[in-house]
Coordinates of C-alpha atoms and ligand atoms in Angstrom, one line a residue:
M1 CA 97.1 94.3 98.7
C2 CA 95.4 91.1 100.4
G3 CA 97.0 88.4 100.9
I4 CA 96.3 84.3 99.3
V5 CA 97.1 80.9 100.4
G6 CA 96.6 77.5 99.1
I7 CA 97.7 74.4 100.1
V8 CA 97.4 70.9 98.7
S9 CA 97.6 68.2 101.2
N10 CA 96.6 64.4 102.7
K11 CA 94.6 66.1 105.4
S12 CA 92.3 68.8 105.8
V13 CA 93.2 72.5 105.3
S14 CA 91.1 74.9 106.8
A15 CA 92.5 74.6 110.1
S16 CA 95.8 75.5 108.4
I17 CA 94.6 78.1 105.5
I18 CA 93.1 80.4 109.1
S19 CA 95.7 80.2 110.8
A20 CA 98.2 81.3 107.7
L21 CA 95.2 84.1 106.8
K22 CA 95.6 85.7 110.1
K23 CA 99.8 86.8 109.4
L24 CA 98.2 88.3 106.1
E25 CA 96.4 90.2 108.1
Y26 CA 98.7 93.0 108.0
R27 CA 97.9 92.9 104.2
G28 CA 94.7 93.6 104.1
Y29 CA 91.5 93.1 106.7
D30 CA 88.4 94.4 104.5
S31 CA 86.9 90.8 104.5
A32 CA 88.3 87.0 104.7
G33 CA 87.1 84.0 102.3
I34 CA 88.4 80.3 101.8
S35 CA 87.2 78.1 99.2
T36 CA 88.0 74.0 99.3
I37 CA 86.5 71.1 97.4
S38 CA 84.6 69.0 99.1
N39 CA 82.8 65.6 98.1
G40 CA 83.7 66.9 94.8
Q41 CA 81.9 70.0 95.2
I42 CA 83.6 73.4 95.7
S43 CA 82.7 74.9 98.9
E44 CA 83.0 78.8 99.5
Q45 CA 82.5 80.7 102.7
K46 CA 83.7 84.0 103.0
C47 CA 82.6 86.9 105.0
S48 CA 82.9 91.1 106.0
G49 CA 86.1 92.2 108.0
R50 CA 88.3 90.0 109.9
V51 CA 89.3 86.6 110.1
D52 CA 88.0 86.0 113.4
N53 CA 84.7 86.5 111.5
L54 CA 85.3 83.8 109.0
E55 CA 86.6 81.3 112.1
K56 CA 83.4 81.6 113.8
I57 CA 81.4 80.9 110.7
L58 CA 83.5 77.9 109.8
F59 CA 83.1 76.5 113.5
Q60 CA 79.1 76.8 112.7
N61 CA 80.1 74.9 109.7
P62 CA 83.3 73.7 109.4
S63 CA 85.0 72.9 105.7
S64 CA 86.3 69.8 104.6
G65 CA 88.6 69.2 101.9
D66 CA 92.5 68.1 101.8
L67 CA 92.7 71.2 99.2
G68 CA 91.8 75.5 99.2
I69 CA 92.6 79.0 99.2
G70 CA 92.0 81.5 101.2
H71 CA 91.9 85.5 101.3
V72 CA 92.1 88.8 102.9
R73 CA 91.0 91.3 101.1
W74 CA 92.1 95.4 100.7
A75 CA 89.3 96.4 99.2
T76 CA 90.1 98.2 95.5
H77 CA 86.8 97.4 93.1
G78 CA 84.0 96.9 95.2
V79 CA 82.6 97.9 98.2
P80 CA 83.7 95.6 101.0
N81 CA 81.1 93.5 102.0
Q82 CA 80.1 90.1 101.8
V83 CA 79.9 89.9 98.5
N84 CA 82.8 91.6 96.5
A85 CA 84.8 89.5 99.4
H86 CA 87.0 86.4 97.7
P87 CA 86.9 83.8 97.0
H88 CA 85.2 84.0 93.6
S89 CA 83.8 81.0 92.3
S90 CA 81.9 79.4 89.8
E91 CA 80.6 75.8 89.4
V92 CA 84.0 74.7 88.5
V93 CA 86.5 77.0 89.6
S94 CA 87.5 79.4 92.5
V95 CA 89.7 82.7 92.2
V96 CA 91.8 84.5 94.8
H97 CA 93.3 87.5 94.1
N98 CA 95.9 89.9 94.8
G99 CA 96.4 92.8 92.5
I100 CA 94.2 95.0 89.8
I101 CA 93.2 93.8 86.5
E102 CA 93.1 96.9 84.9
N103 CA 91.3 95.4 81.7
S104 CA 88.3 93.9 84.0
D105 CA 85.6 97.0 82.5
E106 CA 86.5 95.7 78.8
L107 CA 87.0 91.7 79.8
R108 CA 83.5 91.9 82.0
K109 CA 81.6 93.1 78.9
E110 CA 83.6 91.1 76.6
Y111 CA 81.7 88.3 78.2
K112 CA 78.7 89.7 80.2
E113 CA 77.9 89.6 75.9
K114 CA 79.4 86.0 75.9
G115 CA 75.8 84.8 77.9
Y116 CA 77.6 85.8 81.4
S117 CA 76.7 87.1 84.8
F118 CA 78.8 88.3 87.7
K119 CA 77.6 88.7 90.8
S120 CA 80.6 91.4 92.7
Q121 CA 81.7 94.8 91.6
T122 CA 85.2 93.3 91.7
D123 CA 87.9 92.8 88.9
T124 CA 89.2 90.0 90.0
E125 CA 85.6 87.7 89.2
V126 CA 86.3 88.2 85.3
I127 CA 89.2 86.0 85.8
T128 CA 86.6 83.3 87.2
I129 CA 84.6 83.4 84.0
M130 CA 87.3 83.2 81.9
L131 CA 88.9 80.1 83.8
T132 CA 85.7 78.7 83.7
D133 CA 85.1 79.8 80.0
Y134 CA 88.3 78.5 78.5
L135 CA 87.7 75.6 80.5
K136 CA 84.7 73.7 78.6
K137 CA 87.5 74.2 75.2
E138 CA 91.2 73.5 76.7
N139 CA 93.2 71.6 78.6
L140 CA 94.2 72.7 82.5
I141 CA 97.7 74.3 80.7
N142 CA 96.2 76.2 78.1
C143 CA 93.3 77.4 79.8
I144 CA 95.5 78.8 82.8
H145 CA 98.2 80.1 79.8
K146 CA 95.0 82.0 77.5
T147 CA 93.6 83.6 81.0
L148 CA 96.8 85.3 82.2
E149 CA 97.5 86.5 78.5
K150 CA 94.2 88.0 78.2
L151 CA 94.9 90.0 82.0
E152 CA 96.1 93.6 82.3
G153 CA 97.7 95.1 84.9
S154 CA 98.9 92.9 88.2
F155 CA 97.9 89.9 90.0
A156 CA 99.1 86.9 92.2
L157 CA 96.4 84.3 92.1
G158 CA 95.4 80.7 93.8
V159 CA 93.1 78.5 92.0
I160 CA 91.3 75.8 92.7
F161 CA 88.8 73.6 90.0
K162 CA 86.3 71.2 91.0
D163 CA 86.8 68.7 88.0
F164 CA 90.3 69.2 89.2
D165 CA 90.3 67.8 93.4
N166 CA 94.6 67.4 93.1
L167 CA 95.9 70.4 92.5
V168 CA 96.0 74.0 93.2
V169 CA 97.2 76.7 90.6
G170 CA 99.4 79.9 91.4
A171 CA 100.5 82.6 88.9
R172 CA 102.5 85.6 89.5
R173 CA 102.8 88.9 87.7
G174 CA 103.8 92.0 89.5
S175 CA 102.7 90.7 92.5
P176 CA 104.5 88.7 95.4
L177 CA 103.9 85.1 94.9
A178 CA 105.8 82.2 97.3
V179 CA 105.9 78.5 97.2
G180 CA 106.1 76.3 100.0
Y181 CA 107.2 72.8 99.9
G182 CA 105.9 70.0 102.3
H183 CA 105.8 66.3 103.7
N184 CA 102.9 65.6 100.6
E185 CA 101.6 68.8 100.8
N186 CA 102.6 71.8 99.4
F187 CA 101.2 75.4 99.6
I188 CA 101.2 78.8 97.8
G189 CA 101.4 82.3 100.1
S190 CA 101.6 85.7 99.5
D191 CA 104.7 85.4 101.8
S192 CA 107.2 83.5 103.3
Y193 CA 106.3 84.8 106.8
A194 CA 102.4 83.0 106.3
L195 CA 104.0 79.9 105.3
K196 CA 106.5 79.7 107.9
S197 CA 105.3 77.7 110.5
M198 CA 104.4 74.9 107.7
T199 CA 107.7 74.4 105.9
N200 CA 111.1 76.2 105.8
K201 CA 111.7 75.6 102.4
I202 CA 110.3 77.6 100.1
S203 CA 110.6 79.4 96.0
Y204 CA 109.7 82.3 94.6
L205 CA 107.5 82.5 91.1
D206 CA 108.7 85.5 89.3
D207 CA 107.1 87.5 86.9
G208 CA 104.9 85.8 84.5
D209 CA 105.1 82.4 85.7
F210 CA 102.8 80.1 86.8
C211 CA 102.7 77.3 88.7
I212 CA 100.7 73.5 89.8
L213 CA 100.6 72.5 93.1
F214 CA 100.0 69.2 93.8
K215 CA 100.8 66.7 96.9
E216 CA 104.1 65.5 96.2
K217 CA 105.3 67.6 93.3
V218 CA 105.3 71.4 92.1
E219 CA 105.3 71.9 88.6
F220 CA 106.7 75.8 87.4
Y221 CA 106.0 77.1 84.3
N222 CA 106.8 80.3 82.0
S223 CA 104.7 82.9 80.6
D224 CA 105.4 80.8 77.0
K225 CA 103.9 77.6 79.0
K226 CA 107.3 75.8 79.2
K227 CA 108.5 73.8 82.3
I228 CA 111.1 75.5 84.4
N229 CA 112.7 74.8 87.7
K230 CA 113.1 77.0 90.9
Q231 CA 115.8 77.5 93.3
I232 CA 114.1 76.4 96.5
F233 CA 115.5 78.6 99.9
E234 CA 115.6 77.6 103.0
L235 CA 114.4 80.2 105.7
S236 CA 116.5 81.1 108.8
N237 CA 114.8 80.2 112.3
E238 CA 115.7 84.2 113.2
D239 CA 113.0 85.9 114.6
N240 CA 110.6 83.1 114.0
T241 CA 107.8 84.4 116.6
A242 CA 105.6 87.7 116.3
D243 CA 104.0 87.4 119.0
K244 CA 102.7 91.2 121.5
G245 CA 104.3 89.4 124.7
D246 CA 103.2 91.3 127.9
Y247 CA 101.8 94.6 125.4
R248 CA 98.1 95.6 124.6
D249 CA 99.5 96.1 121.3
F250 CA 102.5 95.3 118.2
M251 CA 102.6 99.5 118.0
S252 CA 103.7 99.6 121.6
K253 CA 105.5 96.3 121.4
E254 CA 107.1 97.6 118.4
I255 CA 107.9 101.5 119.6
N256 CA 109.5 99.9 122.7
E257 CA 111.9 97.5 121.6
Q258 CA 113.8 100.2 120.1
S259 CA 116.8 100.3 122.2
I260 CA 116.9 96.6 121.2
T261 CA 116.5 96.6 117.3
T262 CA 118.9 99.3 117.3
K263 CA 121.6 97.8 118.9
K264 CA 120.7 95.0 116.8
C265 CA 121.4 96.9 114.0
I266 CA 124.7 98.8 115.2
N267 CA 125.8 95.4 116.3
E268 CA 125.0 93.9 112.3
Y269 CA 127.3 96.7 111.1
L270 CA 130.1 97.9 113.3
D271 CA 133.3 96.8 113.9
K272 CA 133.9 97.6 117.0
S273 CA 137.7 96.6 117.7
R274 CA 138.5 98.5 114.8
N275 CA 135.4 101.4 115.6
D276 CA 134.8 101.2 111.6
I277 CA 131.4 100.0 109.0
N278 CA 131.5 96.6 107.6
I279 CA 129.5 97.5 104.7
Y280 CA 131.9 96.1 101.8
N281 CA 131.1 95.3 97.8
L282 CA 128.6 98.2 97.0
P283 CA 127.8 98.3 93.5
I284 CA 130.1 101.0 92.6
D285 CA 133.0 101.6 94.4
P286 CA 132.6 104.9 96.8
K287 CA 135.3 106.8 95.4
K288 CA 133.1 106.5 91.8
I289 CA 129.5 107.1 92.3
N290 CA 128.5 110.2 91.0
K291 CA 125.4 110.6 92.3
I292 CA 122.7 109.1 95.0
R293 CA 119.0 108.8 94.4
L294 CA 117.3 107.9 97.0
I295 CA 114.0 106.1 96.2
A296 CA 110.9 104.9 98.2
C297 CA 107.1 105.2 99.8
G298 CA 105.5 106.8 103.0
T299 CA 107.6 106.3 106.1
A300 CA 110.7 105.0 104.4
Y301 CA 110.5 108.1 102.3
H302 CA 111.0 109.9 105.3
S303 CA 114.1 107.8 106.0
C304 CA 114.9 108.8 102.3
L305 CA 114.7 112.2 103.2
M306 CA 116.5 112.2 106.3
A307 CA 119.4 110.6 104.6
K308 CA 119.7 113.4 101.8
Y309 CA 120.1 115.4 105.3
W310 CA 123.2 113.2 106.3
I311 CA 124.8 112.5 101.9
E312 CA 125.0 116.2 101.5
E313 CA 126.4 117.4 105.5
F314 CA 129.0 114.2 105.2
T315 CA 129.9 113.7 101.7
S316 CA 130.6 115.5 98.7
L317 CA 128.1 113.7 96.8
D318 CA 124.6 115.5 95.3
V319 CA 121.8 113.0 96.3
E320 CA 118.0 113.2 95.6
A321 CA 115.0 111.5 97.6
D322 CA 111.9 110.5 95.3
I323 CA 107.8 109.3 96.1
A324 CA 108.4 106.1 94.3
S325 CA 105.1 106.5 92.6
E326 CA 105.9 109.7 90.7
F327 CA 109.5 107.9 90.3
R328 CA 108.7 105.2 88.5
Y329 CA 106.6 107.8 85.9
R330 CA 109.3 110.1 85.3
K331 CA 111.6 110.3 82.4
I332 CA 114.4 109.7 84.8
K333 CA 118.0 111.4 83.5
F334 CA 119.7 107.6 84.1
N335 CA 123.7 107.8 85.1
S336 CA 125.7 104.6 85.1
N337 CA 127.8 105.7 88.0
D338 CA 125.0 106.8 89.9
L339 CA 123.5 104.5 92.7
Y340 CA 120.0 104.4 93.5
I341 CA 118.9 103.1 96.5
F342 CA 115.7 101.3 97.1
V343 CA 114.3 101.8 100.8
S344 CA 111.4 99.5 102.4
Q345 CA 110.4 97.8 105.4
S346 CA 108.9 94.7 104.1
G347 CA 110.9 94.9 100.1
E348 CA 106.8 94.1 98.7
T349 CA 105.7 98.1 97.5
A350 CA 104.2 97.9 94.6
D351 CA 105.6 101.7 93.9
T352 CA 109.0 101.3 94.8
Y353 CA 109.3 97.6 93.2
A354 CA 108.1 98.9 90.2
A355 CA 111.1 101.9 90.0
L356 CA 113.4 99.6 90.9
E357 CA 112.3 97.6 87.9
K358 CA 113.0 101.0 86.2
C359 CA 116.3 101.1 87.3
K360 CA 117.1 98.0 86.3
K361 CA 115.8 97.4 83.0
N362 CA 117.9 100.8 82.2
Q363 CA 121.2 98.7 84.0
V364 CA 122.0 101.0 86.9
K365 CA 123.4 100.1 90.3
T366 CA 120.9 99.4 92.6
C367 CA 121.0 98.7 96.9
G368 CA 118.0 97.3 98.4
I369 CA 117.8 98.5 102.7
V370 CA 114.6 96.0 103.7
N371 CA 113.2 94.4 106.7
V372 CA 112.5 91.2 104.8
V373 CA 114.9 89.9 103.3
E374 CA 113.3 87.4 101.5
S375 CA 111.1 89.4 99.5
S376 CA 110.5 90.5 96.3
I377 CA 112.8 94.2 96.4
A378 CA 116.0 92.2 97.9
R379 CA 115.7 89.2 95.2
M380 CA 116.3 91.9 92.8
A381 CA 118.1 94.6 94.0
D382 CA 122.4 94.3 92.9
F383 CA 123.3 95.3 97.1
V384 CA 121.1 94.9 99.7
L385 CA 121.4 96.3 103.9
P386 CA 118.9 94.7 106.2
I387 CA 118.0 96.7 108.6
H388 CA 117.3 93.8 111.3
A389 CA 114.5 95.3 113.1
G390 CA 112.4 91.8 113.7
P391 CA 108.4 91.0 112.2
E392 CA 107.3 94.5 111.9
I393 CA 103.3 93.8 112.4
G394 CA 101.5 96.9 113.2
V395 CA 100.8 98.7 109.8
A396 CA 102.5 102.0 111.1
S397 CA 105.6 101.6 110.6
T398 CA 108.4 102.8 113.5
K399 CA 110.9 100.4 114.1
A400 CA 111.1 99.8 110.8
F401 CA 112.0 103.8 110.6
I402 CA 114.8 103.8 112.9
G403 CA 115.8 100.6 111.6
Q404 CA 116.3 102.2 108.0
L405 CA 117.4 105.3 109.1
I406 CA 120.4 103.6 111.2
V407 CA 121.6 101.7 107.4
L408 CA 121.4 104.9 106.2
Y409 CA 123.8 107.0 108.9
L410 CA 125.8 104.2 108.3
L411 CA 126.1 103.7 104.5
T412 CA 126.4 107.2 104.5
L413 CA 129.7 107.7 106.8
K414 CA 130.6 104.2 104.9
I415 CA 131.1 105.9 102.2
S416 CA 132.0 109.8 103.1
K417 CA 135.1 107.6 104.6
E418 CA 135.8 105.3 101.6
R419 CA 136.0 109.2 99.9
N420 CA 137.8 110.6 101.8
D421 CA 135.3 113.2 102.5
I422 CA 135.6 113.1 106.2
I423 CA 138.4 112.9 108.5
D424 CA 139.3 109.9 110.6
D425 CA 139.2 112.2 114.0
E426 CA 135.1 113.4 112.8
Y427 CA 134.8 109.9 111.5
L428 CA 135.7 108.0 114.8
K429 CA 133.3 110.4 117.3
L430 CA 130.6 110.0 115.4
I431 CA 130.6 105.9 115.3
L432 CA 131.5 106.3 119.0
D433 CA 128.2 108.4 119.6
L434 CA 126.6 106.1 117.7
K435 CA 127.5 103.5 119.7
K436 CA 125.5 105.6 122.9
L437 CA 122.2 105.5 120.8
P438 CA 120.2 102.6 122.1
E439 CA 120.8 104.0 125.8
L440 CA 119.5 106.7 124.7
I441 CA 116.5 105.5 122.5
E442 CA 116.4 103.2 126.1
E443 CA 116.1 107.1 128.5
T444 CA 113.5 108.3 125.9
L445 CA 111.7 105.3 125.6
N446 CA 111.1 105.6 129.6
K447 CA 109.0 109.1 129.1
Q448 CA 106.4 107.3 127.9
K449 CA 104.1 108.9 130.4
D450 CA 104.7 112.4 129.7
I451 CA 103.7 111.9 126.4
Q452 CA 100.6 110.3 128.0
L453 CA 99.4 113.4 129.7
I454 CA 99.9 115.8 126.8
A455 CA 98.0 113.1 124.2
R456 CA 94.5 115.0 125.6
D457 CA 95.3 117.4 124.2
F458 CA 94.8 116.6 120.5
I459 CA 91.7 114.2 120.7
E460 CA 89.0 117.4 120.1
A461 CA 91.7 119.2 117.8
K462 CA 90.8 120.0 114.2
G463 CA 93.7 119.7 113.1
T464 CA 97.9 120.0 113.6
M465 CA 101.0 120.9 112.8
Y466 CA 104.7 119.3 113.3
L467 CA 107.4 121.7 112.3
G468 CA 111.5 121.5 112.2
R469 CA 113.9 121.9 110.3
G470 CA 117.1 120.6 109.1
Y471 CA 117.5 117.3 110.2
S472 CA 114.4 118.0 112.4
Y473 CA 112.2 118.4 109.3
P474 CA 111.7 114.9 107.8
I475 CA 111.3 113.6 111.6
A476 CA 108.1 116.1 111.3
M477 CA 106.8 114.6 108.1
E478 CA 106.9 111.7 109.3
G479 CA 105.3 112.6 113.2
A480 CA 102.4 113.9 111.1
L481 CA 102.4 110.8 109.0
K482 CA 101.8 109.0 112.5
L483 CA 98.8 110.8 113.9
K484 CA 97.0 110.5 110.7
E485 CA 97.3 107.1 109.6
L486 CA 96.7 106.0 113.5
S487 CA 93.9 108.7 115.4
Y488 CA 92.7 109.9 111.5
I489 CA 93.5 113.6 112.8
H490 CA 94.1 115.7 110.0
A491 CA 98.0 116.5 110.7
E492 CA 100.8 118.4 108.5
G493 CA 104.3 118.0 108.3
Y494 CA 106.0 122.1 107.5
A495 CA 109.5 123.3 107.8
A496 CA 109.7 125.7 110.0
G497 CA 110.4 128.6 107.9
E498 CA 107.8 127.8 105.9
M499 CA 105.0 128.6 107.7
K500 CA 105.1 132.8 106.9
H501 CA 104.3 131.0 103.7
G502 CA 100.8 130.3 104.1
P503 CA 100.3 127.6 107.2
L504 CA 100.4 130.4 109.7
A505 CA 96.6 131.3 108.5
L506 CA 95.7 127.9 109.5
I507 CA 96.4 128.4 113.5
E508 CA 94.2 130.0 115.7
D509 CA 93.3 130.3 119.0
G510 CA 94.0 126.2 121.1
M511 CA 95.3 124.6 117.9
P512 CA 98.0 122.2 118.9
V513 CA 101.2 122.1 117.4
I514 CA 104.1 120.5 117.5
V515 CA 107.9 122.0 117.2
L516 CA 111.3 119.9 117.2
A517 CA 113.7 122.3 118.1
P518 CA 116.8 120.4 119.3
K519 CA 119.9 123.2 120.1
D520 CA 121.3 122.7 116.6
R521 CA 122.3 124.9 114.1
F522 CA 118.3 126.2 113.2
F523 CA 117.8 126.5 116.7
E524 CA 116.9 130.0 117.5
K525 CA 115.3 129.8 113.9
T526 CA 113.3 127.0 114.4
I527 CA 112.6 129.2 118.1
S528 CA 111.4 132.8 116.1
N529 CA 108.6 130.3 113.8
M530 CA 107.3 128.5 117.2
Q531 CA 107.0 132.2 118.6
E532 CA 105.6 133.6 115.7
V533 CA 103.0 130.5 116.6
I534 CA 102.1 131.1 120.5
A535 CA 102.1 134.3 119.3
R536 CA 98.8 133.3 117.4
G537 CA 96.8 131.4 119.8
G538 CA 98.9 128.1 119.2
K539 CA 99.5 125.3 121.9
V540 CA 102.9 124.0 121.5
L541 CA 103.9 120.7 122.5
M542 CA 108.0 121.5 122.4
I543 CA 110.0 118.4 121.3
T544 CA 113.8 119.7 122.9
D545 CA 117.1 118.4 124.0
D546 CA 117.6 122.5 125.3
T547 CA 117.4 123.0 128.7
S548 CA 117.0 126.5 129.7
K549 CA 114.4 127.5 131.1
T550 CA 113.3 130.6 128.8
M551 CA 110.5 130.2 126.9
N552 CA 109.0 127.9 129.6
E553 CA 105.3 129.8 130.5
N554 CA 103.9 130.6 126.8
I555 CA 104.4 126.8 125.9
R556 CA 101.9 124.4 126.7
F557 CA 104.5 121.2 127.8
K558 CA 108.2 121.0 126.5
F559 CA 109.1 117.3 126.3
Q560 CA 112.4 116.4 126.7
I561 CA 114.9 114.4 124.7
P562 CA 118.7 113.5 126.1
K563 CA 121.3 115.2 124.7
T564 CA 123.7 113.9 121.2
N565 CA 125.0 114.8 118.5
S566 CA 123.1 117.4 116.1
T567 CA 123.2 115.0 113.6
I568 CA 121.7 111.6 115.2
N569 CA 119.3 113.6 117.7
S570 CA 116.1 112.7 114.7
F571 CA 117.2 109.5 116.1
L572 CA 115.1 110.4 119.6
L573 CA 113.1 113.1 118.0
T574 CA 111.5 110.2 116.5
I575 CA 109.9 108.2 120.6
P576 CA 108.0 111.1 121.6
I577 CA 106.1 111.8 118.3
Q578 CA 105.4 107.8 117.8
F579 CA 104.8 108.2 121.1
L580 CA 101.9 111.0 120.3
A581 CA 100.2 109.8 118.1
Y582 CA 100.2 105.9 119.9
H583 CA 98.2 107.6 122.6
V584 CA 95.7 109.7 120.6
A585 CA 94.6 106.9 118.4
L586 CA 94.5 104.4 122.0
L587 CA 92.4 107.8 123.3
K588 CA 90.4 108.1 120.5
N589 CA 90.4 104.2 120.3
C590 CA 91.3 103.5 116.9
D591 CA 92.4 100.1 115.7
I592 CA 95.4 100.4 116.7
D593 CA 97.7 97.5 115.3
K594 CA 94.9 98.0 112.3
P595 CA 93.9 101.3 111.3
R596 CA 91.0 102.0 109.0
N597 CA 91.5 101.8 105.3
L598 CA 95.4 101.0 106.0
A599 CA 97.0 97.4 105.2
K600 CA 101.2 97.3 106.2
S601 CA 102.1 95.7 102.2
V602 CA 101.2 98.1 99.7
T603 CA 101.5 95.7 96.8
V604 CA 99.0 97.7 94.5
E605 CA 99.6 100.8 92.8
Ligands
M6R701 O1 106.8 98.3 103.3 P1 107.9 99.4 102.8 O2 108.4 100.5 104.0 O3 107.9 99.6 101.3 O4 106.0 100.7 102.9 C1 106.2 101.3 102.7 C2 105.0 102.5 103.3 O5 103.7 102.1 102.9 C3 104.5 102.6 105.0 O6 106.0 102.9 105.4 C4 103.6 103.4 105.3 O7 103.6 104.6 105.1 C5 103.4 103.5 106.9 N1 102.2 103.0 107.4 C6 103.4 104.3 107.1 O8 103.1 104.4 109.0

C-alpha cells in the first residue's frame, strides 16, 4: 500500500505535500515523511505515526524547497518506526516507494558486497543505493532505466536528486501513479484524489513507464527508454469534497448517507418512466453469456457472493465467485463466452487488478464495478459500471458495499430480462420494490439507538458468530469482517446450517451470537439453528423482519428491519451489522476510520 506524492513548482512545496499526504492517509498511516531539495542539499524529515506528527515536526523545523516528495507508509518490510519511514535518502538521491521489491534481499547482498551500508530494514532502501551507484557512471535516464530494470516486484516511485534540482522522477510497475499538470508546477501522486485540490488535469503511467516532471513540462518514457505521449484526462468536479460534516468520523457519515447514495445509484441506472434498467452495450450479448465469474477481495468479495445468489435465482446462468488473490494464481479454464466481473471500491486493489490483467491476457470479456472511475481497474476493464457512492474514506467499507450490491442486483435483473429468464411482471415488481429501497434504508438507519444499546454485550466477548442462510449468509460474513476490522474482536460468519458440523463447539454460556433471520424461505431452518445456539447458552441478537412475538423470551435482543421482498432484504440486514461493529469499536475506544494494521487501498499482494 503506501501513498506517494511529488511536486516540482516555482514556490515552496512542503505545505502542498502535507495536504496531499493527508488525503493519501487512507493508504497507510504507520509513518510519514518528506524530502525536499533546499540550498542544494537533500532535506529529509520523517516520523512514525500519522501526517499530523510530521506536520508538527515541520512546524518546529520548516522545510523549504520548491521540489519535493512525500510518503505515508503501510509497513511491509521492517517495523513501522522512524528509521524505516520513507523517504530513504543517500547524499545524492531520495526515494519514496509504494509496493514490494521482491528481490530486495539479493540486491541488498550485492550492494553490501560493493561496500554500501544500509540504515533501514526496508526493501525500498536498495532503490536508493542502486540509483546512487548508477549515478556515478550513467546519465540520469540510464540511471533510472537500469535501476528499474533490476527491480522485481511491484512499485510506484517518487525520486529527487541533489544534482538535478529542477526535476522529480516518477515510475510505475504494478502500483498506480497519476501525473497532474498545473501552472508552472507539476505533480505525481498515488491517485488523482490526492492531486485534486491542485489540478483537474491528469495522466496515468502504465506499467513500465517512468516520467520526469519539470515545472513547465512533463516527459514520459516507456520501459525501452523511448519518449512517449500520454492522454490527459479532465477530472469531474463531482464529489470534490470529502469532509465529515457534523459527524464524529467518516464511517458514521458514510453509514448514515446510505439512503442517499442508494437513491443516487438507482437513479443513475433506472429509467423511471419505462421502469427499465439503463445498462447497455455489455461486452458480451447477455443471450450469449455462458457463465459469469465474479472476482474481488474483502467486502467487495462479499458483494460478489451476494450476487452469486441473485444470478442463480434470476437467471439460467452458471456463476462463480472468487477471491482475487486465489483466482490470479489458479489454472482457470478461460472461455470467451464467460463474463468476468471485477468488483472494487478503490479500483486499485493489487490482487483484483492482477486477476483482471490475467483475464485480459487470456482475451476474455471483463466488466469493472468500481467507485473510483479514474482507477486502474476502471481503465483496464472492457466495460465499467460505477457505483456512484462518492468518496469513501473510512477504511471499513460501508456505503460502497451497498453501492456494489445495488449495481450487481441491477445487472442481474438486466441480464435476466435480456435473456428472457424473467417474466415482465416479475421484472416490473422487482424494480418497483427496488425504488422503495432508499426509504426502507432510511427507516432502518433511524433505529441506530437500538443497536447502540446491545453493543455493550460485545465489548468483553472473546469472540462471536454471525449466522445466516441463503441471501443472509454473505451478510453474515460481511458482519463478521466489519466487527473484526473495527473492534478487533474475533468473529466468523457461518452458513447457519454449518453450525452442527463444528462451530457449535465454540458456543458457551453468554457468548453473543448474531442471527440474521428474515422471514424468507429459510426462516424456519434458521430459527432451528438459532435454538440450538440458545440451548447451549448463546446470547442471541436476532435481526429479522418477523413481527411475531414467539420465541422472544429466549432472545437477548431482536432488531426489527422493515419488510420488503426477500431478494433485497440483505440491504436492510446490512445496516444493523454496520452499526454494531461501529458502536462496539466506539465503546472499545478503537480508531474508527483507521483501524490498526489496515489501509483503505490494498495495493500490495
Ligand atoms: O477497494 P476494494 O473494494 O478493492 O477493497 C477490497 C478490500 O480491501 C476491502 O473491501 C476491505 O475488505 C474493507 N476494508 C472491508 O471493510
